[in-house]
C-alpha positions as semicolon CSV with decimal commas, in nm:
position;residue;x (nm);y (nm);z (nm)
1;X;0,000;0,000;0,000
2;X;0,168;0,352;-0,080
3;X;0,185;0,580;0,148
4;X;-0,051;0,828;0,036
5;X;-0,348;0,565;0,025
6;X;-0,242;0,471;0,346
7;X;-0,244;0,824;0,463
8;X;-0,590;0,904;0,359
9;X;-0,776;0,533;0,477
10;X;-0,659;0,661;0,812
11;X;-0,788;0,969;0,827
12;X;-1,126;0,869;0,714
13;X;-1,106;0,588;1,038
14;X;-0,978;0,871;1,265
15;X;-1,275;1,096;1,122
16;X;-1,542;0,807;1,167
17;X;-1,418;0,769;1,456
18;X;-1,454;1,057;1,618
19;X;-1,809;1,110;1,476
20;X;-1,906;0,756;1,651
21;X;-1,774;0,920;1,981
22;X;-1,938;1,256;1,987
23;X;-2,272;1,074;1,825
24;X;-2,240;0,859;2,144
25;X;-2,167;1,134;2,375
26;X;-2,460;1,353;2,234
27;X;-2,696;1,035;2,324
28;X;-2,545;1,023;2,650
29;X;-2,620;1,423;2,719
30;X;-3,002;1,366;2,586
31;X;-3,066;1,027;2,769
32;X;-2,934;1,272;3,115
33;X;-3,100;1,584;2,986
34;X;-3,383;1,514;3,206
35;X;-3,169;1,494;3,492
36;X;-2,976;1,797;3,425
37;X;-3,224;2,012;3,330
38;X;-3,377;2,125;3,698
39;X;-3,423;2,508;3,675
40;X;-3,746;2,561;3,533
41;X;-3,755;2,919;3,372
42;X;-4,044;3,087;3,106
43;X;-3,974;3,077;2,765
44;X;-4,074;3,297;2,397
45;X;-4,058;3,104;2,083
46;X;-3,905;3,339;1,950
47;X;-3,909;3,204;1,560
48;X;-3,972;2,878;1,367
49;X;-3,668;2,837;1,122
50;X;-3,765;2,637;0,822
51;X;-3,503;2,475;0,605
52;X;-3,579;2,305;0,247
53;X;-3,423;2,000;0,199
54;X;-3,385;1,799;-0,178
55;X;-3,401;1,449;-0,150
56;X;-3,257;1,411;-0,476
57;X;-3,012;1,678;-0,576
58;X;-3,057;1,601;-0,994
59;X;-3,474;1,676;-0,895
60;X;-3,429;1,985;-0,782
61;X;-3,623;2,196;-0,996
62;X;-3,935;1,927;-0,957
63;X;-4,042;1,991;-0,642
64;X;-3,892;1,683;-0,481
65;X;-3,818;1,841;-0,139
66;X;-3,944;1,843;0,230
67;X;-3,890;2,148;0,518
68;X;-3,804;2,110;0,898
69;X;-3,911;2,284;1,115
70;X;-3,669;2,392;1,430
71;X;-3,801;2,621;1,699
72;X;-3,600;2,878;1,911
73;X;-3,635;2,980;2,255
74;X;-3,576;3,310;2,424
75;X;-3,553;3,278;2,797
76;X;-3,334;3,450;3,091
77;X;-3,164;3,265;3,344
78;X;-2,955;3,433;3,640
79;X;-3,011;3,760;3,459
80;X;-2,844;3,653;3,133
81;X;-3,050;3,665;2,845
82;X;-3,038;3,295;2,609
83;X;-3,200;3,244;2,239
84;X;-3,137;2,904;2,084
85;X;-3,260;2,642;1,909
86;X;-3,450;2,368;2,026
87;X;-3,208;2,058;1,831
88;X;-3,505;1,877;1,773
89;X;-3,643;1,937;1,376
90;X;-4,011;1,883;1,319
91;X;-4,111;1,766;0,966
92;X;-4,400;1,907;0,793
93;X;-4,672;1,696;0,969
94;X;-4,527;1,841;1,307
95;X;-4,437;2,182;1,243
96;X;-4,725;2,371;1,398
97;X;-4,612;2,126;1,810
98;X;-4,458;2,471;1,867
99;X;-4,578;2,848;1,773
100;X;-4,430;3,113;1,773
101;X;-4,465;3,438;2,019
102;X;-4,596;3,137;2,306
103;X;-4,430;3,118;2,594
104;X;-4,329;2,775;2,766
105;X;-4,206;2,631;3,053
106;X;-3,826;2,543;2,985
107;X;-3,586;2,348;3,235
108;X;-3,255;2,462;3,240
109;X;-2,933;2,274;3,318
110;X;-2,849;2,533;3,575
111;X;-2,450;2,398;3,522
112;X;-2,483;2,478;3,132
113;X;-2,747;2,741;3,069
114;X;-2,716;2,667;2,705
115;X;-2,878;2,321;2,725
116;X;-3,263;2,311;2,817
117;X;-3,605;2,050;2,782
118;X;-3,913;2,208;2,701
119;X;-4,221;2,126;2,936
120;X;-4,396;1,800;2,790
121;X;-4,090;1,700;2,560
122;X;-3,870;1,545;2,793
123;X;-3,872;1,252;2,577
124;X;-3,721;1,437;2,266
125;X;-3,438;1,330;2,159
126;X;-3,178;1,563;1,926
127;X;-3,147;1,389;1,596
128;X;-2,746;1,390;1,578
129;X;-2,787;1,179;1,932
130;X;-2,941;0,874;1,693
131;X;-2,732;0,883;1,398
132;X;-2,404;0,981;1,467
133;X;-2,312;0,678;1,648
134;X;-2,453;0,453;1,402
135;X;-2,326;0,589;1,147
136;X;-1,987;0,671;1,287
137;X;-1,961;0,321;1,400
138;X;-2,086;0,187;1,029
139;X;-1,826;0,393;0,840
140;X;-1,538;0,333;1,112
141;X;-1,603;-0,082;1,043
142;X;-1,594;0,026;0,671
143;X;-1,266;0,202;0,650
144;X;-1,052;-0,051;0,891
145;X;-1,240;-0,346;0,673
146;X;-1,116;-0,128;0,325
147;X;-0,766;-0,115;0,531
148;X;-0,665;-0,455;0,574
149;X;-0,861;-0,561;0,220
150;X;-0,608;-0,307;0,088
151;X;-0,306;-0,352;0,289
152;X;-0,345;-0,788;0,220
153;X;-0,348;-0,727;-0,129
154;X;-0,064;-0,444;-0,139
């Protein structure tokens, strides 16, 4: 195997890698968001962003996409003033669970401000949380199996 092939197969195991880990550390913060989350505080919607998304990039132009919906919260906590996004994405179906200008009862991980549950979705789960490990762990297999197919044959 030359040493630029060899080069690049581990960086894409490195990189797969370290999406498996952070995928698996995200699911470890949401499955302990719950726990975390203790200060409850009032919350805005402050906007719904909407993002288009092609599921096919050649059908552009045919109306072959589909929107999510993410909502962000304004709230104050300790006299510090917070707007972010929720992390969850609601598809079209879902988009009107929050509205905006409502206010809601947020928890807020009093150790990390940034991080907060909204009243009734405890049980939401950020999408990254799901994937990333699987598919971290799916394309780290991948690249070590290419590795040694590559390095036997070399």
């Amino acid at each position: 195997m030359n040493k630029p092939t060899k080069v690049i197969l581990l960086f894409f195991i490195v990189l797969s890698f370290i999406i498996a880990v952070s995928g698996a550390y995200s699911f470890y913060v949401n499955l302990h968001k719950a726990d975390n989350c203790t200060e409850e505080v009032k919350g805005i919607c402050s906007d719904i962003k909407v993002s288009r998304h092609d599921r096919n990039s050649s059908n552009k132009h045919r109306g072959d996409s589909y929107y999510k919906y993410t909502p962000v919260f304004s709230y104050e906590y300790n006299g510090k003033k917070y707007e972010r996004e929720y992390g969850i994405h609601y598809s079209e179906e879902d988009k009107d669970t929050f509205r905006e200008g409502k206010e809601y009862v947020l928890y807020v991980n009093p150790k990390s401000p940034r991080q907060f549950i909204v009243e009734g979705h405890e049980e939401d789960v950020d999408t990254f949380a799901i994937i990333g490990p699987i598919v971290g762990i799916f394309m780290f297999f991948m690249f070590v199996f290419i590795y040694l197919v590559v390095k036997k044959k070399c």
